Short mmCIF file of C-alpha atoms in Angstrom, two decimals:
data_model
loop_
_atom_site.label_atom_id
_atom_site.label_comp_id
_atom_site.label_asym_id
_atom_site.label_seq_id
_atom_site.Cartn_x
_atom_site.Cartn_y
_atom_site.Cartn_z
CA ASP A 1 -8.19 150.80 204.24
CA VAL A 2 -5.86 152.20 206.87
CA VAL A 3 -6.16 150.05 209.98
CA MET A 4 -5.90 151.82 213.33
CA THR A 5 -4.92 149.64 216.28
CA GLN A 6 -5.25 150.93 219.83
CA SER A 7 -3.85 149.51 223.03
CA PRO A 8 -4.81 148.79 225.66
CA LEU A 9 -8.53 148.34 225.03
CA SER A 10 -9.23 148.62 228.76
CA LEU A 11 -7.34 150.99 231.03
CA PRO A 12 -8.01 151.01 234.79
CA VAL A 13 -6.28 154.00 236.38
CA THR A 14 -6.02 155.33 239.92
CA LEU A 15 -7.20 158.91 240.39
CA GLY A 16 -4.31 161.34 240.12
CA GLN A 17 -2.12 158.88 238.27
CA PRO A 18 -1.00 159.20 234.64
CA ALA A 19 -2.53 157.26 231.77
CA SER A 20 -1.29 156.49 228.28
CA ILE A 21 -3.07 155.13 225.20
CA SER A 22 -1.24 153.90 222.14
CA CYS A 23 -2.48 154.06 218.56
CA ARG A 24 -0.74 152.51 215.59
CA SER A 25 -1.67 152.99 211.94
CA SER A 26 -1.06 150.51 209.12
CA GLN A 27 0.53 153.25 207.05
CA SER A 28 2.14 156.63 207.58
CA LEU A 29 -0.21 159.49 208.45
CA VAL A 30 2.25 162.20 207.44
CA TYR A 31 0.83 164.43 204.75
CA SER A 32 2.94 166.07 202.03
CA ASP A 33 3.10 169.32 204.00
CA GLY A 34 4.67 167.53 206.96
CA SER A 35 1.59 167.58 209.16
CA THR A 36 0.21 164.40 210.68
CA TRP A 37 -3.40 163.58 209.95
CA LEU A 38 -4.53 162.00 213.18
CA HIS A 39 -7.15 163.08 215.73
CA TRP A 40 -7.98 161.87 219.23
CA PHE A 41 -11.55 161.84 220.53
CA GLN A 42 -13.12 161.35 223.93
CA GLN A 43 -16.62 159.93 224.41
CA LYS A 44 -18.03 160.18 227.91
CA PRO A 45 -20.85 157.79 228.89
CA GLY A 46 -24.11 158.77 227.21
CA GLN A 47 -22.52 161.63 225.26
CA SER A 48 -21.42 162.35 221.72
CA PRO A 49 -17.72 162.15 220.95
CA ARG A 50 -15.60 165.27 221.40
CA ARG A 51 -12.28 165.93 219.74
CA LEU A 52 -9.39 166.44 222.14
CA ILE A 53 -6.35 166.53 219.87
CA TYR A 54 -5.96 167.40 216.17
CA LYS A 55 -2.99 166.78 213.90
CA ALA A 56 -1.53 164.40 216.47
CA SER A 57 -0.38 166.95 219.03
CA ASN A 58 -2.60 170.05 219.09
CA ARG A 59 -5.14 170.45 221.87
CA ASP A 60 -8.60 171.61 220.91
CA SER A 61 -10.02 174.73 222.52
CA GLY A 62 -11.19 174.11 226.06
CA VAL A 63 -9.35 170.82 226.47
CA PRO A 64 -7.48 170.64 229.81
CA ASP A 65 -3.71 170.76 229.50
CA ARG A 66 -3.41 167.42 231.30
CA PHE A 67 -4.20 165.89 227.89
CA SER A 68 -1.39 165.70 225.37
CA GLY A 69 -0.80 163.95 222.06
CA SER A 70 2.46 162.87 220.51
CA GLY A 71 3.91 160.66 217.83
CA SER A 72 4.64 160.65 214.14
CA GLY A 73 4.55 158.35 211.16
CA THR A 74 2.61 155.32 212.34
CA ASP A 75 2.91 155.42 216.15
CA PHE A 76 0.95 157.80 218.36
CA THR A 77 0.19 158.31 222.02
CA LEU A 78 -2.45 160.11 224.02
CA LYS A 79 -1.36 160.92 227.55
CA ILE A 80 -3.28 162.15 230.56
CA SER A 81 -0.86 163.52 233.13
CA ARG A 82 -3.17 163.09 236.13
CA VAL A 83 -6.45 161.26 235.66
CA GLU A 84 -9.57 162.86 237.09
CA ALA A 85 -12.98 161.25 237.63
CA GLU A 86 -14.45 163.19 234.70
CA ASP A 87 -11.99 161.50 232.31
CA VAL A 88 -13.87 158.20 232.46
CA GLY A 89 -15.05 157.09 229.03
CA LEU A 90 -13.91 155.85 225.66
CA TYR A 91 -10.99 157.25 223.71
CA TYR A 92 -10.55 156.86 219.95
CA CYS A 93 -7.83 157.73 217.52
CA MET A 94 -8.80 158.48 213.92
CA GLN A 95 -6.90 158.89 210.67
CA TYR A 96 -8.06 161.13 207.87
CA ILE A 97 -5.18 160.90 205.42
CA GLN A 98 -7.02 158.35 203.32
CA TRP A 99 -10.67 157.63 202.57
CA PRO A 100 -12.42 155.94 204.25
CA HIS A 101 -11.38 157.72 207.40
CA THR A 102 -10.97 155.09 210.07
CA PHE A 103 -11.10 154.93 213.84
CA GLY A 104 -9.29 152.75 216.32
CA GLN A 105 -11.34 150.22 218.29
CA GLY A 106 -11.55 152.51 221.30
CA THR A 107 -9.93 152.38 224.74
CA LYS A 108 -12.14 152.31 227.80
CA LEU A 109 -10.67 154.32 230.66
CA GLU A 110 -12.06 153.55 234.09
CA ILE A 111 -11.13 154.45 237.64
CA LYS A 112 -9.63 151.69 239.78
CA GLU B 1 -23.64 178.97 220.11
CA MET B 2 -22.75 176.28 217.61
CA GLN B 3 -25.32 173.50 217.22
CA LEU B 4 -25.96 170.41 215.10
CA VAL B 5 -29.35 168.76 215.52
CA GLU B 6 -30.11 165.44 213.85
CA SER B 7 -33.56 164.06 213.18
CA GLY B 8 -35.23 161.31 211.21
CA GLY B 9 -34.08 158.23 213.08
CA ASP B 10 -36.71 155.52 213.40
CA LEU B 11 -37.47 151.80 213.43
CA VAL B 12 -37.55 150.46 209.88
CA GLN B 13 -37.77 146.99 208.36
CA PRO B 14 -34.88 145.46 206.43
CA GLY B 15 -34.98 146.68 202.84
CA GLY B 16 -36.68 149.91 203.86
CA SER B 17 -35.61 153.52 203.47
CA LEU B 18 -35.03 156.44 205.79
CA ARG B 19 -33.85 160.03 205.40
CA LEU B 20 -31.82 161.65 208.14
CA SER B 21 -31.53 165.41 208.48
CA CYS B 22 -29.13 167.63 210.38
CA GLY B 23 -29.76 171.30 211.02
CA ALA B 24 -26.77 173.52 211.70
CA SER B 25 -26.54 176.87 213.47
CA GLY B 26 -23.92 179.08 215.07
CA PHE B 27 -21.21 178.65 212.43
CA THR B 28 -20.65 179.29 208.73
CA PHE B 29 -22.13 176.03 207.45
CA ASN B 30 -21.19 176.54 203.80
CA THR B 31 -17.48 176.57 204.62
CA TYR B 32 -17.47 173.26 206.51
CA TRP B 33 -16.89 169.72 205.35
CA MET B 34 -19.70 167.63 206.83
CA SER B 35 -19.89 163.95 207.69
CA TRP B 36 -22.13 161.22 208.99
CA VAL B 37 -20.48 158.93 211.53
CA ARG B 38 -22.34 156.02 213.10
CA GLN B 39 -22.01 153.91 216.23
CA ALA B 40 -23.71 150.53 216.50
CA PRO B 41 -25.02 149.65 219.98
CA GLY B 42 -22.07 148.98 222.28
CA LYS B 43 -19.59 149.32 219.42
CA GLY B 44 -17.03 151.81 218.16
CA LEU B 45 -17.24 154.67 215.69
CA GLU B 46 -17.53 154.19 211.92
CA TRP B 47 -17.29 156.90 209.29
CA VAL B 48 -20.19 156.61 206.84
CA ALA B 49 -20.09 159.53 204.40
CA HIS B 50 -18.39 162.87 203.84
CA ILE B 51 -19.28 165.90 201.70
CA SER B 52 -17.35 168.99 200.67
CA PRO B 53 -18.53 172.52 201.51
CA ASP B 54 -20.07 173.07 198.07
CA GLY B 55 -21.41 169.52 197.80
CA SER B 56 -19.32 168.65 194.75
CA ALA B 57 -17.21 165.95 196.43
CA LYS B 58 -18.74 162.99 198.25
CA TYR B 59 -17.15 159.95 199.83
CA TYR B 60 -18.71 156.78 201.23
CA VAL B 61 -17.51 153.78 203.18
CA ASP B 62 -17.74 150.66 201.01
CA SER B 63 -20.50 149.06 203.07
CA VAL B 64 -23.00 151.83 202.19
CA LYS B 65 -21.94 152.67 198.61
CA GLY B 66 -24.89 152.46 196.24
CA ARG B 67 -27.37 152.46 199.14
CA PHE B 68 -26.74 155.76 200.99
CA THR B 69 -26.55 159.28 199.56
CA ILE B 70 -25.18 162.27 201.40
CA SER B 71 -26.32 165.75 200.37
CA ARG B 72 -26.55 169.27 201.72
CA ASP B 73 -28.55 172.44 201.25
CA ASN B 74 -26.36 175.39 202.18
CA ALA B 75 -29.27 177.81 201.85
CA LYS B 76 -31.03 175.90 204.61
CA ASN B 77 -27.89 175.09 206.65
CA SER B 78 -28.84 171.44 206.44
CA LEU B 79 -27.16 168.09 205.85
CA TYR B 80 -28.98 164.93 204.76
CA LEU B 81 -28.42 161.20 204.51
CA GLN B 82 -30.78 159.21 202.31
CA MET B 83 -30.56 155.57 203.33
CA ASN B 84 -32.06 152.91 201.05
CA THR B 85 -32.08 149.12 201.15
CA LEU B 86 -31.39 149.21 204.85
CA ARG B 87 -29.85 146.18 206.53
CA VAL B 88 -29.91 144.97 210.12
CA GLU B 89 -26.22 145.87 210.37
CA ASP B 90 -27.06 149.55 209.65
CA THR B 91 -28.61 149.77 213.12
CA ALA B 92 -26.74 152.54 214.93
CA VAL B 93 -26.76 156.03 216.32
CA TYR B 94 -25.94 158.35 213.42
CA TYR B 95 -23.99 161.50 214.24
CA CYS B 96 -23.78 164.61 212.09
CA VAL B 97 -20.24 166.02 212.26
CA GLY B 98 -18.81 169.32 211.04
CA TRP B 99 -15.17 170.02 210.18
CA GLY B 100 -13.84 173.51 209.55
CA GLY B 101 -10.49 175.15 210.13
CA PHE B 102 -9.55 174.19 213.68
CA ALA B 103 -13.14 173.40 214.66
CA ASN B 104 -14.97 170.09 215.01
CA TYR B 105 -18.62 169.78 216.00
CA TRP B 106 -20.81 166.75 216.72
CA GLY B 107 -24.58 166.51 217.03
CA GLN B 108 -26.33 164.49 219.72
CA GLY B 109 -27.10 161.64 217.30
CA THR B 110 -30.26 160.00 216.00
CA LEU B 111 -31.02 156.29 216.41
CA VAL B 112 -31.75 154.14 213.38
CA THR B 113 -33.03 150.65 214.13
CA VAL B 114 -33.39 148.16 211.31
CA SER B 115 -35.39 145.16 212.42
CA SER B 116 -38.32 143.03 211.36
#
């Protein structure tokens, strides 16, 4: 199975400050067409997950532009340019290049 | 408005069976890959099973192979998960998830508790 490793697992951030979450995969997530098969999800307390970023760097509809995804191969990053109170929750990366699709352990973002 | 509504979660004894259902509306169900993803209490997300739009391709995580069966009825816009020989470690919220084009939809989840 492809192992997804996130860091940090806990991320205290001051309101208005940037935040960054790293995700590393145990093998390349680049598909034969050159696209990268990685998603980022947000799960707010008590809610279902919601996808934020698809194919490593594309924002889903309705996602604020303070969220951005980058990376290629095996190293990926989710960045929040200025953290707002509503961003509190868990963040997961997920690969879908190989079955079983696998998630990272999750990063808990909280406000300092 | 797009909607996925799960049902069927319950308290069941180890070794028992349960069938989860997911009703879809607001999108073209028969063009979407569909999945079940679960989340044990206080834990992360785990992909359980995945089915192609026409139901011909199915994938399972190793821990449920031979025990769980994913299926769909496109005429009824419904997804199912038949769970047999349930174990304590299957206790989780089970989410129905749809994947199509650039879209991704999640239901609100249904809780399955396996306990004696």
